Amino acid sequence: MADNYQALIPQWREKFLTLDVLDKARQLELTVSGDSIYISYYNRDYVVSVSTGEIKNRRDPNAYIPHYDALFIYHLFWFSKENPKASGEMIPFRDVKGAAVFDPAFQKLVLKPLAREFNGRLEEFKNACISLGGEPVKYGDAGYIITVCGKLKSSVIFWDGDDEFPATANILFDKNITDFTHVETVVTVGSDLAQAIIDAAGNKNGLHLV
């Protein structure tokens, strides 16, 4: 599956180059300097070449770029509406416009594995979210708002398990997220957040969502 996604990247790079990317960057409120557009995705800093569409890690230009990160960036430019604005209102995945059909898979492949990973590890969940720049919110046993990209944010909420109930987790998205990207990409936005939290905690159980 990863190879299939990796194979799509050159196609999306070509699509990116057909756009007025500087105007898109302005609309998305991204920093531009010369040939470079600077963009962060879940605290991972990238630079995109205006002239070639190539994406590089800002701290290490030779580092591998995860395929989902690259596709998110290209989709952001391709699918975003004119002058998109985050609403600040968070909604569950099933309520995102057009997402209901994907909700059972999202529950199974993202939310349940995230909850299982941190069952009995509440403090590790908190520390992982804080390391990603999470701002605490008063929901669940622990909840955080985490920046996706620019002013676009998501929220993750965790309820730890006990002798009677298993741990559960939920990820909420900005109500206007489909003004920034395609609804199917929202799945990976949530998956990437879950994986970032798991990785930040040390990925002790070897779980990888993507």
Coordinates of C-alpha atoms in Angstrom, one line a residue, residues 21-200:
V21 CA 1.2 28.1 -6.2
L22 CA 2.3 31.5 -4.9
D23 CA -1.3 32.7 -4.9
K24 CA -2.4 29.5 -3.2
A25 CA 0.4 30.0 -0.6
R26 CA -0.9 33.5 0.0
Q27 CA -4.5 32.2 0.5
L28 CA -3.3 29.5 2.9
E29 CA -1.3 32.1 4.8
L30 CA 2.0 30.2 4.3
T31 CA 5.4 31.8 4.5
V32 CA 7.2 32.3 1.1
S33 CA 10.8 33.3 0.5
G34 CA 12.2 33.3 -3.0
D35 CA 11.5 29.9 -4.5
S36 CA 10.6 28.3 -1.2
I37 CA 7.2 27.8 0.5
Y38 CA 7.5 26.9 4.2
I39 CA 4.9 24.6 5.7
S40 CA 4.5 22.5 8.8
Y41 CA 2.4 19.3 9.2
Y42 CA 2.0 18.1 12.8
N43 CA 5.2 19.9 13.9
R44 CA 7.2 18.4 11.0
D45 CA 8.7 21.3 9.0
Y46 CA 9.0 21.2 5.2
V47 CA 10.0 23.5 2.4
V48 CA 8.4 23.2 -1.0
S49 CA 10.1 24.4 -4.2
V50 CA 7.9 26.7 -6.2
S51 CA 9.7 25.9 -9.4
T52 CA 10.1 22.1 -9.1
G53 CA 7.4 21.1 -6.6
E54 CA 9.9 19.1 -4.6
I55 CA 9.3 18.8 -0.9
K56 CA 12.2 18.6 1.5
N57 CA 12.6 18.3 5.3
R58 CA 13.5 21.8 6.4
R59 CA 16.0 20.6 9.1
D60 CA 17.5 17.7 7.0
P61 CA 17.2 18.2 3.2
N62 CA 18.3 14.5 2.6
A63 CA 15.7 13.0 5.0
Y64 CA 12.9 10.7 3.7
I65 CA 9.6 12.5 3.3
P66 CA 6.7 10.2 4.4
H67 CA 4.3 9.7 1.6
Y68 CA 1.2 10.8 3.5
D69 CA 3.0 14.1 4.5
A70 CA 3.8 14.8 0.8
L71 CA 0.3 13.9 -0.4
F72 CA -1.3 16.1 2.3
I73 CA 0.8 19.1 1.1
Y74 CA -0.1 18.5 -2.5
H75 CA -3.7 18.0 -1.7
L76 CA -3.8 21.1 0.4
F77 CA -2.8 23.2 -2.7
W78 CA -4.9 21.2 -5.1
F79 CA -8.2 20.8 -3.2
S80 CA -8.3 23.9 -1.0
K81 CA -11.1 26.4 -1.8
E82 CA -10.5 30.0 -2.3
N83 CA -9.3 31.7 0.9
P84 CA -10.2 28.9 3.2
K85 CA -10.7 29.8 6.8
A86 CA -10.7 27.5 9.9
S87 CA -13.9 27.8 11.9
G88 CA -12.5 26.8 15.3
E89 CA -15.5 24.5 15.8
M90 CA -14.5 20.9 16.2
I91 CA -16.7 18.0 15.0
P92 CA -16.4 14.2 15.0
F93 CA -15.2 12.6 11.8
R94 CA -18.7 11.2 10.9
D95 CA -20.0 14.8 10.8
V96 CA -17.4 16.0 8.4
K97 CA -19.1 16.7 5.1
G98 CA -19.1 13.5 3.0
A99 CA -17.2 11.5 5.6
A100 CA -20.0 9.4 7.1
V101 CA -19.4 6.5 4.7
F102 CA -15.8 6.2 5.9
D103 CA -16.6 6.4 9.6
P104 CA -16.7 2.6 10.3
A105 CA -13.2 2.2 8.8
F106 CA -12.0 5.2 10.7
Q107 CA -13.2 3.8 14.0
K108 CA -11.7 0.4 13.3
L109 CA -8.3 1.5 11.8
V110 CA -7.6 4.7 13.7
L111 CA -9.5 5.3 16.8
K112 CA -9.6 1.8 18.3
P113 CA -5.9 1.2 17.7
L114 CA -5.1 4.6 19.3
A115 CA -7.2 3.7 22.3
R116 CA -5.6 0.3 22.7
E117 CA -2.1 1.7 22.5
F118 CA -2.7 4.0 25.5
N119 CA -4.9 1.8 27.6
G120 CA -3.5 2.2 31.1
R121 CA -0.9 4.7 29.9
L122 CA -2.8 8.0 30.5
E123 CA 0.3 10.0 31.5
E124 CA 2.2 8.8 28.4
F125 CA -0.7 9.9 26.2
K126 CA -0.6 13.3 27.9
N127 CA 3.1 13.7 27.5
A128 CA 3.0 12.6 23.9
C129 CA 0.3 15.2 23.1
I130 CA 2.2 17.9 24.9
S131 CA 5.4 17.1 23.0
L132 CA 3.4 17.8 19.8
G133 CA 2.4 21.2 21.0
G134 CA -1.0 20.1 22.3
E135 CA -3.1 22.6 24.2
P136 CA -5.2 20.9 26.9
V137 CA -9.0 21.0 26.8
K138 CA -11.4 19.7 29.4
Y139 CA -12.8 16.7 27.7
G140 CA -12.4 13.0 28.5
D141 CA -9.6 11.9 30.9
A142 CA -7.3 14.0 28.7
G143 CA -7.9 16.1 25.6
Y144 CA -5.7 18.3 23.5
I145 CA -6.0 20.6 20.5
I146 CA -3.1 20.0 18.1
T147 CA -2.1 22.1 15.1
V148 CA -2.4 20.2 11.8
C149 CA -1.1 22.9 9.5
G150 CA -1.1 26.7 9.8
K151 CA -4.3 27.8 11.5
L152 CA -6.0 24.4 10.9
K153 CA -6.3 22.3 14.1
S154 CA -7.7 19.0 15.3
S155 CA -8.6 17.7 18.7
V156 CA -7.8 14.4 20.3
I157 CA -9.7 13.1 23.3
F158 CA -8.9 10.0 25.4
W159 CA -10.8 8.1 28.0
D160 CA -8.6 5.5 29.8
G161 CA -9.9 2.0 30.4
D162 CA -10.8 0.4 33.7
D163 CA -12.0 -3.0 34.9
E164 CA -15.4 -2.4 33.4
F165 CA -14.8 -0.4 30.2
P166 CA -12.0 -0.4 27.6
A167 CA -10.1 2.7 26.7
T168 CA -11.7 4.9 24.0
A169 CA -10.4 7.7 21.9
N170 CA -11.9 10.3 19.5
I171 CA -10.4 12.8 17.0
L172 CA -12.3 15.9 16.1
F173 CA -11.7 18.0 13.0
D174 CA -12.4 21.6 12.2
K175 CA -15.8 22.0 10.7
N176 CA -14.3 23.6 7.6
I177 CA -11.6 21.0 7.1
T178 CA -13.0 20.1 3.6
D179 CA -12.4 23.7 2.6
F180 CA -8.7 22.8 2.9
T181 CA -8.5 19.3 1.5
H182 CA -10.5 16.4 0.0
V183 CA -12.7 14.4 2.4
E184 CA -10.8 11.2 1.8
T185 CA -7.6 13.1 2.8
V186 CA -9.3 13.9 6.2
V187 CA -8.9 10.1 7.0
T188 CA -5.2 10.4 6.7
V189 CA -5.1 13.7 8.6
G190 CA -6.7 11.8 11.5
S191 CA -4.5 8.7 11.0
D192 CA -1.4 10.8 10.9
L193 CA -2.3 12.5 14.2
A194 CA -2.9 9.2 15.9
Q195 CA 0.4 7.9 14.5
A196 CA 2.3 11.1 15.6
I197 CA 1.0 10.6 19.1
I198 CA 2.0 7.0 19.2
D199 CA 5.4 7.7 17.8
A200 CA 5.9 10.6 20.3

